[in-house]
Short mmCIF file of C-alpha atoms and ligand atoms in Angstrom, two decimals:
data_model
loop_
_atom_site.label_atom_id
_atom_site.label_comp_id
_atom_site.label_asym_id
_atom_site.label_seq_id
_atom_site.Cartn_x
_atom_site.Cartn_y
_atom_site.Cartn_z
CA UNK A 1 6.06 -17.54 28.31
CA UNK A 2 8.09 -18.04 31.31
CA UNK A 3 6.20 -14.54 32.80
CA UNK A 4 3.02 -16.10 31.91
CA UNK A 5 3.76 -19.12 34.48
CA UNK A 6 4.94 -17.04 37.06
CA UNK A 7 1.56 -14.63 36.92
CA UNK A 8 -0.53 -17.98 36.85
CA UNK A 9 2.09 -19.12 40.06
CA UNK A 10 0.92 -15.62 41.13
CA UNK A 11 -1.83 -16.19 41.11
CA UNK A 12 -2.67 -19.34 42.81
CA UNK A 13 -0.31 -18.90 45.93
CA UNK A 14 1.07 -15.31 45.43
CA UNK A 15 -1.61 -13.94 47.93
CA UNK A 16 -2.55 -16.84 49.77
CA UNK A 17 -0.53 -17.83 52.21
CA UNK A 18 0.85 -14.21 53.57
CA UNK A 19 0.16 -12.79 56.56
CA UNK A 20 -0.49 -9.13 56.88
CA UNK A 21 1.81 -7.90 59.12
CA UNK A 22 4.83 -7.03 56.36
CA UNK A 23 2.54 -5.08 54.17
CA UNK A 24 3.21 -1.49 55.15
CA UNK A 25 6.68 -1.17 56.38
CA UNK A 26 7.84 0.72 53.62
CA UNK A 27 5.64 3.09 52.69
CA UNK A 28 8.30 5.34 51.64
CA UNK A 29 11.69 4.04 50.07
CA UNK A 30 13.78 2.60 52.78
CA UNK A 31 16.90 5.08 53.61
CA UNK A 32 20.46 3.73 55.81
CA UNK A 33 24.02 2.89 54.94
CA UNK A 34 25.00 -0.68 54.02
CA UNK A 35 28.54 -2.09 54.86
CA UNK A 36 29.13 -3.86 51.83
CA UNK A 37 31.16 -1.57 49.59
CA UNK A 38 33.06 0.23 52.59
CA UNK A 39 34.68 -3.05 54.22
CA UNK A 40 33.45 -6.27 52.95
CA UNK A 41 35.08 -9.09 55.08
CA UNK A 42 35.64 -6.92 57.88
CA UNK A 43 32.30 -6.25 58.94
CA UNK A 44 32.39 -6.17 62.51
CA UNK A 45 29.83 -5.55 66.12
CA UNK A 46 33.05 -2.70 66.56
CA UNK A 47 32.02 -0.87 63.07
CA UNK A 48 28.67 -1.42 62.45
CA UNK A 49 28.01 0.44 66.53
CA UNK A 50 30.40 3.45 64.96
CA UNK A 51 28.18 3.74 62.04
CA UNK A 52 25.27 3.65 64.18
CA UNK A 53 26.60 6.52 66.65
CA UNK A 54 27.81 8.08 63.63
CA UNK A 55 24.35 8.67 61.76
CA UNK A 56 23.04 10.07 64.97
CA UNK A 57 25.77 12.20 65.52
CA UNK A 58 26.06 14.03 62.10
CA UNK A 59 21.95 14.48 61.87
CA UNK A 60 21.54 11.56 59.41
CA UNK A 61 19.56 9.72 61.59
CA UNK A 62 17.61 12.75 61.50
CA UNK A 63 17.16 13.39 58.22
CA UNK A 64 15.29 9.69 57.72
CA UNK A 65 18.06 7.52 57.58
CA UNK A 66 17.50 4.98 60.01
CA UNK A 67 18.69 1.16 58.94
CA UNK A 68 22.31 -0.18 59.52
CA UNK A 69 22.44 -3.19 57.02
CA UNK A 70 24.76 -5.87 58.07
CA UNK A 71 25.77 -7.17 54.29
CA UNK A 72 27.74 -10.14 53.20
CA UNK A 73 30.40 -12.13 55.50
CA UNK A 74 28.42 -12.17 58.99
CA UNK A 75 27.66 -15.58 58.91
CA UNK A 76 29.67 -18.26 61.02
CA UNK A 77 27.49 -21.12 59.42
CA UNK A 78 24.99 -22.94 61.23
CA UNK A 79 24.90 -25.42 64.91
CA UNK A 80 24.13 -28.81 65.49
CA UNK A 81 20.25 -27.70 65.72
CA UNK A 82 20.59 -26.07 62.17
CA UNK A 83 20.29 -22.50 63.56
CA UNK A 84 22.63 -19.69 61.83
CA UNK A 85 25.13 -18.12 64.14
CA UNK A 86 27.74 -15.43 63.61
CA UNK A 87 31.23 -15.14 63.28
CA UNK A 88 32.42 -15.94 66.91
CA UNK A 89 35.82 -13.10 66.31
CA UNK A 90 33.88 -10.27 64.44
CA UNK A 91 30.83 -10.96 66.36
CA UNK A 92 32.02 -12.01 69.79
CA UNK A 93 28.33 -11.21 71.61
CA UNK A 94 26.47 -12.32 68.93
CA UNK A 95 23.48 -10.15 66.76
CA UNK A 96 21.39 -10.10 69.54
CA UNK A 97 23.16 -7.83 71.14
CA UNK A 98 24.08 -5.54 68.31
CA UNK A 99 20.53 -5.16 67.48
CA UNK A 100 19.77 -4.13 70.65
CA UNK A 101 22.32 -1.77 70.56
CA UNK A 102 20.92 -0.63 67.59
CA UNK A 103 17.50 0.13 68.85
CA UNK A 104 18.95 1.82 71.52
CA UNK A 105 20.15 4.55 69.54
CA UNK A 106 16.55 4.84 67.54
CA UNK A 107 18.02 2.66 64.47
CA UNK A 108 17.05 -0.38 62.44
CA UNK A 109 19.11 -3.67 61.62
CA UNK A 110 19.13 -5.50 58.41
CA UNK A 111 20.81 -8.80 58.12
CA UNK A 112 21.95 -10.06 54.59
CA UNK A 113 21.06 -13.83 53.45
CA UNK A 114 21.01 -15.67 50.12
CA UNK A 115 18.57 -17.48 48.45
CA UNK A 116 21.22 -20.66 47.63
CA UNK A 117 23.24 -22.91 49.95
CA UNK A 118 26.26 -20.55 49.80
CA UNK A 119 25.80 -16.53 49.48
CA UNK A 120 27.64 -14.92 46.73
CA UNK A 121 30.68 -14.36 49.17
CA UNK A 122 30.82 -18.20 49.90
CA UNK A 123 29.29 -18.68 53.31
CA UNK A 124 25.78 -20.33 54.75
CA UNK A 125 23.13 -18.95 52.77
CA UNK A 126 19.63 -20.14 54.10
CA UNK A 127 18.39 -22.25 51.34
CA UNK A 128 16.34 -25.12 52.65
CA UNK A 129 16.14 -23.51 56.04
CA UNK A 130 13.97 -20.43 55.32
CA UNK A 131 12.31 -21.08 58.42
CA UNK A 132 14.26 -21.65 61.07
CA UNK A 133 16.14 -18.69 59.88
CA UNK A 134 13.19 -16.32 59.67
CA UNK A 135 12.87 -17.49 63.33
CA UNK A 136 16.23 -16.46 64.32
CA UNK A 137 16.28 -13.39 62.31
CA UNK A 138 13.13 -12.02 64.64
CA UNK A 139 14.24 -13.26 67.86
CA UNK A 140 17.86 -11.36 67.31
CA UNK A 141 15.35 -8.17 66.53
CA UNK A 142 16.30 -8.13 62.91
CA UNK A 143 14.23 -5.07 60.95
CA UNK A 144 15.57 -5.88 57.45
CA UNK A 145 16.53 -8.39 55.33
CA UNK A 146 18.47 -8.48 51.77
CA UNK A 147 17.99 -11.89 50.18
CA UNK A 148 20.63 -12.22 47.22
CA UNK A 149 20.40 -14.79 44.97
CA UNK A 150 23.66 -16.17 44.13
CA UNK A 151 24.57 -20.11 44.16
CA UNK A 152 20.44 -20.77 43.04
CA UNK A 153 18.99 -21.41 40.19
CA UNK A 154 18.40 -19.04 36.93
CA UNK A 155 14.66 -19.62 35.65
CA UNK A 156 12.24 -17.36 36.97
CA UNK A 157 9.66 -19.98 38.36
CA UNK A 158 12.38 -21.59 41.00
CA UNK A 159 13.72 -17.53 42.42
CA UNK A 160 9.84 -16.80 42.74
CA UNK A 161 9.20 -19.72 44.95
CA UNK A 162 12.50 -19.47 46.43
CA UNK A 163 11.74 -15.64 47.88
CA UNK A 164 8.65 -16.50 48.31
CA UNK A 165 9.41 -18.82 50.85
CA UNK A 166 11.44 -16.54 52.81
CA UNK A 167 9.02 -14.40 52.72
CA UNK A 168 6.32 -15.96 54.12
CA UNK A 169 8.55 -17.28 56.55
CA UNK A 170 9.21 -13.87 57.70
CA UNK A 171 5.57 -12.86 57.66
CA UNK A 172 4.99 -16.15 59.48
CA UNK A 173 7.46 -14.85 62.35
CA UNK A 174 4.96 -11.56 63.17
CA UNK A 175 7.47 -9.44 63.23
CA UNK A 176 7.67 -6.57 60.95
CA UNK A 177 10.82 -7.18 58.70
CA UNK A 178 11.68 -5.47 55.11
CA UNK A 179 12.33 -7.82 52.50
CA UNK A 180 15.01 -6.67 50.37
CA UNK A 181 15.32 -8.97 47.02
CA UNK A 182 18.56 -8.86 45.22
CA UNK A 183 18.50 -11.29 42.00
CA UNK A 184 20.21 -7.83 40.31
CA UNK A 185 16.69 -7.37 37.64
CA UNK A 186 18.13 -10.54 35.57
CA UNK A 187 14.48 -12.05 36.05
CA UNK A 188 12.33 -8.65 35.69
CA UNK A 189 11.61 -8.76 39.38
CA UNK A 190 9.50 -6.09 39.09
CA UNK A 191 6.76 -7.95 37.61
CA UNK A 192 6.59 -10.60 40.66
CA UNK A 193 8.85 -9.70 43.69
CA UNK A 194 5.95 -7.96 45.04
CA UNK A 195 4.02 -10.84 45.10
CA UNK A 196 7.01 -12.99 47.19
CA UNK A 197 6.86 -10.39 50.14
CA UNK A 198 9.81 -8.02 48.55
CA UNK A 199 9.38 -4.20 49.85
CA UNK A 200 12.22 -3.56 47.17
CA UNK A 201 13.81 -5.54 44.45
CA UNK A 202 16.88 -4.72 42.77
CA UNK A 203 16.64 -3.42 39.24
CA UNK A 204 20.26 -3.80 37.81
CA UNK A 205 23.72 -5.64 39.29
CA UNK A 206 26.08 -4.20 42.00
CA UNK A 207 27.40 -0.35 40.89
CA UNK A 208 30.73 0.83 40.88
CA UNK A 209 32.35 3.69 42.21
CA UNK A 210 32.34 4.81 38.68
CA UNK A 211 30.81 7.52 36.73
CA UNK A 212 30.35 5.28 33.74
CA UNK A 213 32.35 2.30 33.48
CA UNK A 214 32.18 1.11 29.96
CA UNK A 215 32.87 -2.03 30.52
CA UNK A 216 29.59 -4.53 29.51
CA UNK A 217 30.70 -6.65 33.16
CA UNK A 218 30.41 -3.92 35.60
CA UNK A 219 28.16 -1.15 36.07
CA UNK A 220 28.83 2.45 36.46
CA UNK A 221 26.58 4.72 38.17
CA UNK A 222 25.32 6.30 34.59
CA UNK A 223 24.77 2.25 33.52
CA UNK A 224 22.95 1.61 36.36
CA UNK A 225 20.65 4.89 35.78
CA UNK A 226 19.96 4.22 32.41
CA UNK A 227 18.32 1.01 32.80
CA UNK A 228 16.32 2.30 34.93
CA UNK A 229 14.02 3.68 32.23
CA UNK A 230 10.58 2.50 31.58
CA UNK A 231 10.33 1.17 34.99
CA UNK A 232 8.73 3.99 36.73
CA UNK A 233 5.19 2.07 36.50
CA UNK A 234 6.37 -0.73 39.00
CA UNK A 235 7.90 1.39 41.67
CA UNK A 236 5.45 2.85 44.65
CA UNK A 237 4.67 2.63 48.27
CA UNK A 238 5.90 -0.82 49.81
CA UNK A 239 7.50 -1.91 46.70
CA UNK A 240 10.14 0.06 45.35
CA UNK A 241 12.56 -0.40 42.39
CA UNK A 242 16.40 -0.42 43.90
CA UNK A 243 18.83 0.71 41.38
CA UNK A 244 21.44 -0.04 44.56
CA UNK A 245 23.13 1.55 46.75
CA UNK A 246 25.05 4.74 46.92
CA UNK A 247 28.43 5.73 46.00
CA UNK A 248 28.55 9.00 47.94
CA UNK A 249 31.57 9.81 49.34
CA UNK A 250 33.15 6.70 48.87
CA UNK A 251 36.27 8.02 46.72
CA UNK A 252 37.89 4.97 45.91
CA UNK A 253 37.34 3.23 49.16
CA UNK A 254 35.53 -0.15 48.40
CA UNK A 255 37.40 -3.17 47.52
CA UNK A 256 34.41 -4.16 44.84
CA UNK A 257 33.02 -1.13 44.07
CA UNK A 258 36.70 0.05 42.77
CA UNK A 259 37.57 -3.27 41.35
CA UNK A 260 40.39 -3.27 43.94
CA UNK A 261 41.67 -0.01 43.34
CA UNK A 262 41.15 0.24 39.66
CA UNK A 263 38.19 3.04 39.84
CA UNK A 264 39.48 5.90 42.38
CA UNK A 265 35.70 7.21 42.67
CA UNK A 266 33.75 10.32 41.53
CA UNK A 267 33.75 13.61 42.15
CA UNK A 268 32.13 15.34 44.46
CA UNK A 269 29.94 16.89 41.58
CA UNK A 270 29.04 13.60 40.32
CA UNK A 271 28.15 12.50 43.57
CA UNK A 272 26.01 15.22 43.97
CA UNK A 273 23.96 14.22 40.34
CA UNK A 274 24.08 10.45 42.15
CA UNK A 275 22.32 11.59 44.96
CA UNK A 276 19.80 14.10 43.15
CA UNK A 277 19.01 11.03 40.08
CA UNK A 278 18.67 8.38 42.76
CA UNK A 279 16.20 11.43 44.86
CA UNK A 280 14.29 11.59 41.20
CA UNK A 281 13.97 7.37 40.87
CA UNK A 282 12.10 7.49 44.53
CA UNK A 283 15.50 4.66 45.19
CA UNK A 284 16.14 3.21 48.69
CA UNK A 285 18.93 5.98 49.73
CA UNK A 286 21.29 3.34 51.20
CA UNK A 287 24.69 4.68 51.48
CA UNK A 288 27.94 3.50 51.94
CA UNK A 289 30.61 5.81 52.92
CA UNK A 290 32.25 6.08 55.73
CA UNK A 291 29.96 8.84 58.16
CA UNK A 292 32.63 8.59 60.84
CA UNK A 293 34.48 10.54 58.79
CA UNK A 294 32.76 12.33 55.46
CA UNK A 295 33.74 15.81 55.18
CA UNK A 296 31.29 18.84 55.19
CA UNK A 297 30.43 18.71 51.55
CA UNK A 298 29.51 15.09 51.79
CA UNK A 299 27.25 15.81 55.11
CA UNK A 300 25.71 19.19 53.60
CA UNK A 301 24.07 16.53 49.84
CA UNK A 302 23.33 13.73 52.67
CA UNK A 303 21.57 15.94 54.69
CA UNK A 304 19.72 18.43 52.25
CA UNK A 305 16.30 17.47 53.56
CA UNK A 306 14.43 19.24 50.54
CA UNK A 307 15.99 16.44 48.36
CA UNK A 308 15.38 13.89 50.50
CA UNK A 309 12.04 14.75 50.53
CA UNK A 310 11.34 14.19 47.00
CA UNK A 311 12.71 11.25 47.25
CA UNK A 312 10.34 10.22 50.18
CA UNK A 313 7.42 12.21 48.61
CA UNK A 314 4.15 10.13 49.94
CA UNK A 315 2.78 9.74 46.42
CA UNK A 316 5.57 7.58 46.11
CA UNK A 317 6.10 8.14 42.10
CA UNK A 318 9.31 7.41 40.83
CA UNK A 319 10.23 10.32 38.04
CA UNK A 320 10.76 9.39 34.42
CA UNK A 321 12.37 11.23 30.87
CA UNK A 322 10.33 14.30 29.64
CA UNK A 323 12.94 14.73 27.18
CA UNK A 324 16.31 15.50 26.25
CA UNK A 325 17.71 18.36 24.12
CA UNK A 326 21.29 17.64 23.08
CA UNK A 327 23.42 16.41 26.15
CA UNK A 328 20.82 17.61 28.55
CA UNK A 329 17.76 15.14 30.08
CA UNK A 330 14.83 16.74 31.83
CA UNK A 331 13.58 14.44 34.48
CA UNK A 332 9.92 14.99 36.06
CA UNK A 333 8.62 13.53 39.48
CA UNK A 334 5.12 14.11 40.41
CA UNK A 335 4.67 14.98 44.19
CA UNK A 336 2.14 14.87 46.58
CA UNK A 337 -0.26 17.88 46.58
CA UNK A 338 0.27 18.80 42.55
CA UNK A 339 3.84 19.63 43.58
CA UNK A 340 6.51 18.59 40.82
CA UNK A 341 10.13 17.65 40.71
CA UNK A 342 11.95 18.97 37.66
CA UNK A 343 15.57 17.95 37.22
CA UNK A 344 18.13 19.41 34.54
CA UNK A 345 20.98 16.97 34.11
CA UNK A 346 23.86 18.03 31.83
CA UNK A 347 25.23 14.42 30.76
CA UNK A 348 28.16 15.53 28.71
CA UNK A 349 31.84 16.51 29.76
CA UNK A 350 31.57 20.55 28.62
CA UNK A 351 29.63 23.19 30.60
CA UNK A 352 26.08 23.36 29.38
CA UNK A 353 23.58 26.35 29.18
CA UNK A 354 20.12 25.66 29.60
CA UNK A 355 16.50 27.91 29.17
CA UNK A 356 13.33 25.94 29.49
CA UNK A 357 10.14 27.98 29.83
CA UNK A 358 7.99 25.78 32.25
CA UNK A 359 4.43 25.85 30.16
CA UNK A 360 6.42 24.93 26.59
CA UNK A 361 9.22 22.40 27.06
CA UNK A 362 7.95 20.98 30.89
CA UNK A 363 4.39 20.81 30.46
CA UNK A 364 3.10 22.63 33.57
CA UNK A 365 0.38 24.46 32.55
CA UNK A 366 -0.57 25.61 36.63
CA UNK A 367 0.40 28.74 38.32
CA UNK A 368 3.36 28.23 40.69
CA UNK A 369 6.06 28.86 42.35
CA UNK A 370 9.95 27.06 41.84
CA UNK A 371 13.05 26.45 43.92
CA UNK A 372 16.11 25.68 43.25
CA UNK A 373 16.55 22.82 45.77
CA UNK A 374 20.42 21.72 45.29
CA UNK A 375 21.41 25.25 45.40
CA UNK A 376 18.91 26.27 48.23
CA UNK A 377 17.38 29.37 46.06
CA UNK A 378 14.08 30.87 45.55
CA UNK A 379 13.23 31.40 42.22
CA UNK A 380 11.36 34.40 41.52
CA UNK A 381 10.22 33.74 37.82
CA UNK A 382 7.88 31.25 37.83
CA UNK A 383 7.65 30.68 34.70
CA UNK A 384 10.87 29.33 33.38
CA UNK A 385 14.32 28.20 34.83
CA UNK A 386 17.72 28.83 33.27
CA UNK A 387 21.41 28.60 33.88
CA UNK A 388 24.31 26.61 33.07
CA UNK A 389 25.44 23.33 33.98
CA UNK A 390 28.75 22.14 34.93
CA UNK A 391 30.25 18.83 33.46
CA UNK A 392 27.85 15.64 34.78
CA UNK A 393 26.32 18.07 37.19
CA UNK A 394 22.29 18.95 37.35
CA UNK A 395 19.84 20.95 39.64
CA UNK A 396 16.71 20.00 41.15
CA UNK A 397 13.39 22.48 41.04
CA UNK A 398 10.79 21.91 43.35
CA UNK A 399 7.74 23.60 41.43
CA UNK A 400 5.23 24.03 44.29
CA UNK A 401 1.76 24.45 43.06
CA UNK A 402 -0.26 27.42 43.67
CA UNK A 403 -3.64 28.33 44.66
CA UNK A 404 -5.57 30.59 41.50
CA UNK A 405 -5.86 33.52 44.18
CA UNK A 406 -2.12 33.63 44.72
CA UNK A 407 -1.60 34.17 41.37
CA UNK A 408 -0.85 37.71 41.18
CA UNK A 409 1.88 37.50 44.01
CA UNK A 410 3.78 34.83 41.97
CA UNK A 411 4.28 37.28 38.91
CA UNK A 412 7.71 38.79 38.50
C1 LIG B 1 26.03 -9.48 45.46
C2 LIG B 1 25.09 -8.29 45.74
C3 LIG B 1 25.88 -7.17 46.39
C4 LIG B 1 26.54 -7.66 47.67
C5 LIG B 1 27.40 -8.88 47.39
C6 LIG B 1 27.89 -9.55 48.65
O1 LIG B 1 26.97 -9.16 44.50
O2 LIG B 1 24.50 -7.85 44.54
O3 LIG B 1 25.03 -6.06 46.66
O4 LIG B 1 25.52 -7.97 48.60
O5 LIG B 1 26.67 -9.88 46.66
O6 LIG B 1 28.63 -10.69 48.40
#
């Protein structure tokens, strides 16, 4: 019932008053690191410029990740005039000048807000001042904003209108500016954060640096993945589904994401299946390690730009279950041009052999040719894939369609 009122609020001033300018800024899933889960409180102008010289320096900026996102804890609170400022010690020359730092290095800022009086970390959220904020956010040269929704209320009708109002006060500013929402899926935002303005809305709430936490409070990474089935159908170009961001290479770091020291991270294979799974969901690759200093392993998954790619694939299809046989799940992503995604994911905690035969158990019924894309291998059989499978590890095929007349060449 309650989804019925928010389609009929939809409806009658979902698409009237926005402007147009917001519509296709994220065409492909938005990819950049976050500082939430690395350091929290001590966000900083100092850190957030290392970042930024650090994703051009490794490549990363390179490889399509372009946003540095300014989470929680920037906030000083707000002037005599109402207008937000930053924390005068951690930002001592204000955002203006960050951002323009940013842009000077060919990056993107995002600014974090909050839908209530008080953002989840307790300081000015912009409730009540959507405006003037959207204002500020565009003069400072902001590119991106996440809009959580802590400290508001829970029905459904009031966080529609509430991130609605943002924004349209961000369309209302002219200048192009993602809108992140972050209510954490407890109101199926897929069905209506579209219609507020949202180029991304997250699905789940805030993962841990865990493989699977088994705990019903906090999410692991395998929690977080799992509910993300059945929502393929909402996900595509300008609108994404956000299962949130990445644990990569954070090992224990993050005072949230390891419960203060409780979860002492993943390992390097599981952050591997992390990357590939979130490649597979067409997910917002925001990351949160530290680049200044991620060792080669980390740098050789962040940059493998034949992942990435399905994961920025135009189409803009978020892949989905074809089955699963025993501890293994098959995940397919269609790709622009006929091209397919196939990935083999060994969930259980023993090696795994695997033998599918690509017209039988994946359905492809056209000639083509496969690589192995996490192991950066040609495949000369195209006509089935096999191998085994380490404990929580998988392996991503790229099955490239091919023309009738190349045929003959393909054959073993
Ligand atoms: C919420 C969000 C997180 C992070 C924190 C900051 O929990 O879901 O992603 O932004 O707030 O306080």
């Amino acid at each position: 019932m309650k989804y019925i009122f928010v389609s009929i609020l939809i409806l009658f001033i979902g698409f009237g008053a926005s402007a147009q300018e917001n519509l296709n800024l994220a065409l492909t899933p938005p990819m950049g690191w976050n500082s939430w889960n690395l350091v929290e409180k001590e966000v900083d102008e100092q850190i957030l410029k290392e970042m930024a010289d650090a994703l051009v320096m490794t490549g990363m900026k390179d490889a399509g990740f372009q946003y540095i996102l300014v989470d929680d804890y920037w906030v000083g609170g707000r002037d005599s005039q109402n207008n937000l400022f930053p924390d005068p010690n951690r930002f001592p020359n204000g955002i203006k000048v960050l951002a323009d730092y940013i842009h000077s290095k060919g990056l993107k800022l995002g600014l974090y807000s909050d839908a209530g009086s008080l953002t989840c970390a307790g300081v000015t959220g912009s409730y009540g001042f959507e405006t003037i904020d959207a204002q500020t956010f565009a003069e400072w040269g902001i590119d991106y904003l996440k809009y959580d929704y802590c400290n508001a209320p829970e029905d459904v009708e009031t966080a529609f209108i509430r991130y609605k109002k943002m924004g349209d006060a961000l369309n209302a500013t002219g200048r192009p500016i993602i809108f992140a929402i972050c209510e954490w899926g407890h109101r199926k935002p897929w069905l209506w954060a579209k219609a507020a303005g949202g180029h991304l809305w997250r699905t789940g709430g805030d993962s841990r640096d865990v493989w699977q936490s088994n705990n019903q409070t906090y999410t692991g990474i395998m929690e977080i993945f799992d509910a993300q089935e059945g929502l393929a159908q909402y996900s595509g170009p300008n609108g994404w589904n956000d299962p949130d961001l990445l644990m990569v290479g954070l090992y224990g770091q993050g005072k949230s994401s390891s419960l203060n020291g409780r979860y002492k991270g993943c390992t390097a294979i599981e952050y591997r299946t992390h990357f590939a799974l979130w490649c597979m969901l067409a997910a917002p690759l925001i990351v949160n390690l530290d680049i200044r200093s991620m060792d080669t392993e980390t740098s050789g998954l962040l940059l493998n730009k034949e992942l990435i790619a399905i994961d920025q694939d135009k189409l803009g299809k978020q892949g989905y279950t074809l089955f699963r046989k025993g501890n293994l799940q098959v995940l397919k992503k269609e790709l622009e041009g006929d091209d397919l995604a196939i990935c083999v994911f060994n969930r259980s905690s023993e090696v795994v052999p695997f033998d599918f035969k690509v017209q039988k158990d994946l359905k492809v019924w056209f000639p083509l040719q496969i690589r192995d894309i996490s192991n950066n291998k040609d495949w000369k059989n195209g006509k089935r894939v096999f191998g085994e499978l380490k404990p929580h590890e998988c392996v991503v095929y790229r099955l490239h369609k091919l023309e009738q007349n190349k045929l003959t060449n393909s054959k073993k």
